[in-house]
Tab-separated table of C-alpha atoms and ligand atoms in Angstrom:
chain	number	residue	atom	x	y	z
B	1	UNK	CA	26.944	17.616	-25.200
B	2	UNK	CA	29.325	15.462	-24.176
B	3	UNK	CA	27.839	11.839	-22.947
B	4	UNK	CA	29.429	12.292	-19.059
B	5	UNK	CA	27.338	15.421	-19.103
B	6	UNK	CA	24.210	13.744	-20.572
B	7	UNK	CA	24.534	11.037	-17.975
B	8	UNK	CA	24.951	13.463	-15.434
B	9	UNK	CA	21.795	15.579	-16.263
B	10	UNK	CA	20.083	12.246	-16.270
B	11	UNK	CA	21.222	11.577	-13.268
B	12	UNK	CA	19.932	14.271	-11.727
B	13	UNK	CA	16.671	14.011	-13.368
B	14	UNK	CA	16.148	10.859	-11.806
B	15	UNK	CA	17.001	11.927	-8.741
B	16	UNK	CA	14.337	14.320	-8.651
B	17	UNK	CA	11.552	12.008	-9.819
B	18	UNK	CA	12.670	9.280	-7.260
B	19	UNK	CA	13.203	11.372	-4.206
B	20	UNK	CA	16.672	11.226	-4.160
B	21	UNK	CA	17.977	7.743	-3.181
B	22	UNK	CA	17.472	5.143	-6.030
B	23	UNK	CA	19.004	6.090	-8.859
B	24	UNK	CA	19.110	3.872	-12.550
B	25	UNK	CA	22.136	4.995	-14.355
B	26	UNK	CA	22.312	2.653	-17.495
B	27	UNK	CA	25.652	1.232	-17.690
B	28	UNK	CA	26.792	1.764	-20.955
B	29	UNK	CA	29.133	-0.721	-22.451
B	30	UNK	CA	31.936	0.055	-24.422
B	31	UNK	CA	32.511	-1.848	-27.519
B	32	UNK	CA	36.074	-2.918	-28.102
B	33	UNK	CA	37.567	-0.408	-30.552
B	34	UNK	CA	35.919	2.576	-29.742
B	35	UNK	CA	37.856	5.432	-28.569
B	36	UNK	CA	38.050	5.894	-24.852
B	37	UNK	CA	35.173	8.274	-23.671
B	38	UNK	CA	32.598	6.919	-26.679
B	39	UNK	CA	30.516	4.430	-25.338
B	40	UNK	CA	27.576	2.539	-26.909
B	41	UNK	CA	24.358	4.450	-27.670
B	42	UNK	CA	21.573	3.155	-25.229
B	43	UNK	CA	19.417	0.902	-26.971
B	44	UNK	CA	15.826	2.065	-27.341
B	45	UNK	CA	13.448	0.456	-24.836
B	46	UNK	CA	10.995	-1.726	-26.092
B	47	UNK	CA	7.497	-1.498	-25.068
B	48	UNK	CA	5.389	-4.773	-26.224
B	49	UNK	CA	3.218	-4.420	-29.371
B	50	UNK	CA	-0.042	-3.369	-27.986
B	51	UNK	CA	-2.475	-6.658	-28.052
B	52	UNK	CA	0.408	-8.476	-27.647
B	53	UNK	CA	0.490	-11.546	-24.930
B	54	UNK	CA	1.968	-10.607	-21.867
B	55	UNK	CA	3.268	-13.988	-21.621
B	56	UNK	CA	3.316	-16.595	-19.048
B	57	UNK	CA	2.749	-15.555	-15.766
B	58	UNK	CA	5.975	-15.315	-13.552
B	59	UNK	CA	6.822	-15.971	-10.122
B	60	UNK	CA	5.351	-12.240	-8.022
B	61	UNK	CA	7.841	-10.034	-6.586
B	62	UNK	CA	8.079	-10.323	-2.835
B	63	UNK	CA	5.432	-8.607	-0.410
B	64	UNK	CA	5.777	-4.889	0.432
B	65	UNK	CA	4.336	-2.694	2.522
B	66	UNK	CA	0.665	-2.594	3.566
B	67	UNK	CA	-1.609	0.027	4.637
B	68	UNK	CA	-4.753	-0.609	6.382
B	69	UNK	CA	-6.586	2.966	6.934
B	70	UNK	CA	-10.049	2.530	8.718
B	71	UNK	CA	-12.939	3.014	6.527
B	72	UNK	CA	-15.235	5.576	7.329
B	73	UNK	CA	-19.089	3.960	8.203
B	74	UNK	CA	-22.007	5.231	7.016
B	75	UNK	CA	-23.099	6.730	9.936
B	76	UNK	CA	-20.315	9.109	10.158
B	77	UNK	CA	-20.962	12.825	9.797
B	78	UNK	CA	-18.625	13.179	6.634
B	79	UNK	CA	-20.598	13.054	3.844
B	80	UNK	CA	-17.612	11.400	2.069
B	81	UNK	CA	-18.499	8.516	4.177
B	82	UNK	CA	-22.313	8.741	2.775
B	83	UNK	CA	-21.589	8.703	-0.715
B	84	UNK	CA	-22.810	5.242	-2.500
B	85	UNK	CA	-21.457	6.034	-6.108
B	86	UNK	CA	-18.483	7.314	-7.836
B	87	UNK	CA	-20.435	10.253	-9.267
B	88	UNK	CA	-21.650	11.235	-5.377
B	89	UNK	CA	-17.823	11.067	-4.998
B	90	UNK	CA	-17.901	13.043	-8.149
B	91	UNK	CA	-20.460	15.938	-7.107
B	92	UNK	CA	-18.888	16.495	-3.561
B	93	UNK	CA	-15.516	17.017	-5.426
B	94	UNK	CA	-16.812	19.331	-7.797
B	95	UNK	CA	-17.995	21.708	-4.758
B	96	UNK	CA	-14.939	21.265	-2.694
B	97	UNK	CA	-13.392	23.686	-0.885
B	98	UNK	CA	-11.479	21.615	1.441
B	99	UNK	CA	-7.937	23.003	0.540
B	100	UNK	CA	-6.714	26.286	-1.007
B	101	UNK	CA	-6.068	24.625	-4.798
B	102	UNK	CA	-9.953	24.678	-5.381
B	103	UNK	CA	-9.298	28.786	-5.623
B	104	UNK	CA	-7.413	28.845	-8.996
B	105	UNK	CA	-8.558	25.395	-10.862
B	106	UNK	CA	-10.447	25.575	-13.822
B	107	UNK	CA	-12.439	21.966	-13.448
B	108	UNK	CA	-11.988	19.796	-10.587
B	109	UNK	CA	-10.627	16.270	-11.837
B	110	UNK	CA	-12.419	13.233	-9.917
B	111	UNK	CA	-11.415	10.418	-12.175
B	112	UNK	CA	-13.100	8.043	-14.610
B	113	UNK	CA	-13.782	4.824	-15.604
B	114	UNK	CA	-16.423	2.097	-15.045
B	115	UNK	CA	-17.432	1.084	-11.663
B	116	UNK	CA	-16.718	-2.499	-11.894
B	117	UNK	CA	-12.679	-1.836	-13.101
B	118	UNK	CA	-10.601	-4.470	-12.224
B	119	UNK	CA	-7.644	-2.315	-12.384
B	120	UNK	CA	-7.401	1.072	-10.978
B	121	UNK	CA	-4.873	3.304	-11.757
B	122	UNK	CA	-3.659	6.340	-9.676
B	123	UNK	CA	-1.495	8.917	-10.293
B	124	UNK	CA	-0.340	12.398	-8.733
B	125	UNK	CA	-2.705	15.310	-9.865
B	126	UNK	CA	-4.296	16.747	-12.457
B	127	UNK	CA	-1.898	18.948	-15.006
B	128	UNK	CA	-3.067	21.684	-17.380
B	129	UNK	CA	-5.040	19.909	-19.795
B	130	UNK	CA	-6.439	18.089	-17.415
B	131	UNK	CA	-7.655	21.366	-15.309
B	132	UNK	CA	-9.149	22.199	-18.461
B	133	UNK	CA	-10.480	19.059	-19.424
B	134	UNK	CA	-11.581	17.638	-16.231
B	135	UNK	CA	-10.503	14.285	-17.402
B	136	UNK	CA	-7.354	12.573	-15.686
B	137	UNK	CA	-4.451	11.680	-17.880
B	138	UNK	CA	-5.190	13.251	-21.088
B	139	UNK	CA	-2.223	14.464	-23.817
B	140	UNK	CA	0.776	13.069	-24.477
B	141	UNK	CA	0.768	11.036	-21.088
B	142	UNK	CA	-2.630	10.295	-21.964
B	143	UNK	CA	-1.716	8.406	-24.761
B	144	UNK	CA	1.380	6.910	-23.466
B	145	UNK	CA	-1.152	5.694	-20.494
B	146	UNK	CA	-3.373	3.985	-23.325
B	147	UNK	CA	-0.539	2.385	-24.734
B	148	UNK	CA	0.575	0.961	-21.444
B	149	UNK	CA	-2.991	-0.578	-21.134
B	150	UNK	CA	-2.762	-2.346	-24.692
B	151	UNK	CA	0.424	-4.130	-23.878
B	152	UNK	CA	-1.435	-6.119	-20.982
B	153	UNK	CA	-5.057	-6.416	-23.219
B	154	UNK	CA	-6.730	-3.495	-21.348
B	155	UNK	CA	-8.635	-0.628	-23.235
B	156	UNK	CA	-8.598	2.533	-21.468
B	157	UNK	CA	-12.584	2.828	-20.960
B	158	UNK	CA	-12.001	-1.056	-18.527
B	159	UNK	CA	-9.829	0.882	-16.279
B	160	UNK	CA	-10.566	3.235	-13.708
B	161	UNK	CA	-8.153	6.243	-13.796
B	162	UNK	CA	-7.980	8.866	-10.836
B	163	UNK	CA	-5.426	11.043	-8.980
B	164	UNK	CA	-4.491	11.650	-5.185
B	165	UNK	CA	-5.114	15.496	-5.747
B	166	UNK	CA	-8.261	16.480	-7.534
B	167	UNK	CA	-7.297	20.087	-8.098
B	168	UNK	CA	-4.265	21.317	-9.991
B	169	UNK	CA	-1.487	22.581	-8.100
B	170	UNK	CA	0.049	25.905	-9.624
B	171	UNK	CA	2.820	25.094	-11.750
B	172	UNK	CA	2.587	21.538	-11.502
B	173	UNK	CA	3.821	21.633	-8.220
B	174	UNK	CA	4.128	18.785	-6.073
B	175	UNK	CA	0.755	18.718	-3.706
B	176	UNK	CA	1.749	19.668	-0.504
B	177	UNK	CA	0.477	17.727	2.914
B	178	UNK	CA	-1.959	19.515	4.118
B	179	UNK	CA	-3.588	19.220	0.227
B	180	UNK	CA	-3.295	15.520	0.093
B	181	UNK	CA	-4.594	15.167	3.495
B	182	UNK	CA	-7.703	17.129	2.349
B	183	UNK	CA	-8.370	15.617	-0.724
B	184	UNK	CA	-6.963	11.655	0.134
B	185	UNK	CA	-10.782	10.757	1.895
B	186	UNK	CA	-11.967	11.010	-1.887
B	187	UNK	CA	-9.842	8.168	-3.351
B	188	UNK	CA	-9.725	5.891	-0.297
B	189	UNK	CA	-13.744	6.116	-0.385
B	190	UNK	CA	-13.397	5.595	-4.547
B	191	UNK	CA	-11.313	2.762	-3.899
B	192	UNK	CA	-13.934	1.324	-1.283
B	193	UNK	CA	-16.675	1.724	-3.988
B	194	UNK	CA	-14.481	-0.093	-6.875
B	195	UNK	CA	-13.097	-2.641	-4.762
B	196	UNK	CA	-10.457	-3.516	-7.564
B	197	UNK	CA	-8.420	-6.461	-8.313
B	198	UNK	CA	-5.179	-4.309	-8.206
B	199	UNK	CA	-3.746	-0.612	-7.936
B	200	UNK	CA	-1.123	0.870	-10.214
B	201	UNK	CA	0.376	3.636	-8.412
B	202	UNK	CA	2.424	5.456	-10.812
B	203	UNK	CA	4.678	8.137	-9.571
B	204	UNK	CA	5.995	8.984	-5.887
B	205	UNK	CA	2.897	10.693	-4.459
B	206	UNK	CA	0.468	8.329	-5.556
B	207	UNK	CA	2.865	5.142	-4.244
B	208	UNK	CA	3.819	7.387	-0.676
B	209	UNK	CA	0.013	8.455	-0.214
B	210	UNK	CA	-1.445	4.559	-0.676
B	211	UNK	CA	1.038	2.856	1.330
B	212	UNK	CA	1.654	5.723	3.820
B	213	UNK	CA	5.098	5.982	3.433
B	214	UNK	CA	8.018	8.237	2.572
B	215	UNK	CA	10.352	5.572	0.903
B	216	UNK	CA	11.129	6.705	-2.631
B	217	UNK	CA	9.669	5.446	-5.414
B	218	UNK	CA	12.578	3.570	-6.759
B	219	UNK	CA	12.470	1.733	-2.970
B	220	UNK	CA	8.888	0.737	-3.371
B	221	UNK	CA	9.220	-0.605	-7.048
B	222	UNK	CA	9.022	-4.396	-7.675
B	223	UNK	CA	7.156	-5.698	-4.862
B	224	UNK	CA	3.459	-6.253	-4.117
B	225	UNK	CA	2.092	-4.077	-1.784
B	226	UNK	CA	-1.268	-3.659	-0.064
B	227	UNK	CA	-3.861	-1.378	0.350
B	228	UNK	CA	-6.739	-2.411	2.473
B	229	UNK	CA	-5.568	-5.780	1.154
B	230	UNK	CA	-5.399	-4.705	-1.984
B	231	UNK	CA	-2.790	-5.503	-4.290
B	232	UNK	CA	-0.562	-1.901	-5.136
B	233	UNK	CA	1.921	-2.029	-7.930
B	234	UNK	CA	4.259	0.816	-8.143
B	235	UNK	CA	5.688	2.418	-10.810
B	236	UNK	CA	6.670	5.429	-13.133
B	237	UNK	CA	4.328	8.261	-13.927
B	238	UNK	CA	3.797	8.532	-17.442
B	239	UNK	CA	4.854	11.703	-17.340
B	240	UNK	CA	8.385	10.678	-16.261
B	241	UNK	CA	8.545	8.147	-19.047
B	242	UNK	CA	8.094	10.892	-21.397
B	243	UNK	CA	11.444	12.662	-19.833
B	244	UNK	CA	12.877	9.335	-19.504
B	245	UNK	CA	12.031	6.640	-22.417
B	246	UNK	CA	14.417	4.350	-21.049
B	247	UNK	CA	12.225	3.578	-17.815
B	248	UNK	CA	9.815	2.404	-20.318
B	249	UNK	CA	11.093	-1.323	-20.189
B	250	UNK	CA	11.095	-1.224	-16.374
B	251	UNK	CA	7.577	0.038	-16.414
B	252	UNK	CA	6.481	-2.878	-18.498
B	253	UNK	CA	7.874	-5.240	-15.995
B	254	UNK	CA	5.947	-3.386	-13.232
B	255	UNK	CA	2.826	-3.858	-15.331
B	256	UNK	CA	3.254	-7.001	-16.551
B	257	UNK	CA	3.138	-7.731	-12.518
B	258	UNK	CA	-0.394	-6.321	-12.120
B	259	UNK	CA	-1.436	-8.369	-15.315
B	260	UNK	CA	-0.373	-11.443	-13.448
B	261	UNK	CA	-2.138	-10.763	-10.329
B	262	UNK	CA	-5.071	-10.073	-12.679
B	263	UNK	CA	-4.643	-13.425	-14.306
B	264	UNK	CA	-3.968	-15.303	-11.023
H	1	SF4	S1	-7.301	19.266	-3.749
H	1	SF4	FE1	-8.817	17.898	-3.215
H	1	SF4	S2	-9.467	18.637	-0.953
H	1	SF4	FE2	-8.569	20.459	-2.192
H	1	SF4	S3	-10.076	21.629	-2.907
H	1	SF4	FE3	-9.875	20.126	-4.643
H	1	SF4	S4	-10.969	18.483	-4.153
H	1	SF4	FE4	-10.797	19.381	-2.364
């Protein structure tokens, strides 16, 4: 494959993942002496060694969007608002038939992690392995997210990990508006109960849902947004990182912002 073709494919893939209006093409540097048309190989990005110090906190990026949807009250008829624990929410999710995704699921995937987690990670929705196991972020994406946590001195067991959608979509398509609208009260209630210090939104669907915006992931990165006052950092979904290893470095930068907020 020619280098130009490879770059064009990378461009299209980034557009697909980022939502169309933000594209980060690596600028290849031509080494003097190379024949025209030949470029240096793109260097493999460096993800810090797990356990390595994340370094001195740096100045935080500017504030971004703020979304503060009204919380339900305990007297509301909605059973989601009457839950008191994460297990209560998981039990409601297990029996949920509020959207058509209930029809083909094997398991619901409500999320997992400690109830006192300071860091909450929100992804898009379960994939095939998650649907089979009932657990979020397993398989290769799960291995990668475990490495990402290790890079900021977190163990997976310390983080609450969940998704916007709690049931798998057919062929892993993006969840539709009505499916997100039906499912998002579970996520909002989970965040209400957890009261984390930071939320890491991984991927465009998570970011757009948490911040109630249609802005692309590219436009939302590198800012400190707020959901009900809780800082929200936006970064790539691990599955996208597996397809685009050159996004690991910016992902590290965004994850380190989350670490800096936790340390501050
Ligand atoms: S995706 Fe959410 S709203 Fe739809 S059936 Fe599953 S738990 Fe219910």
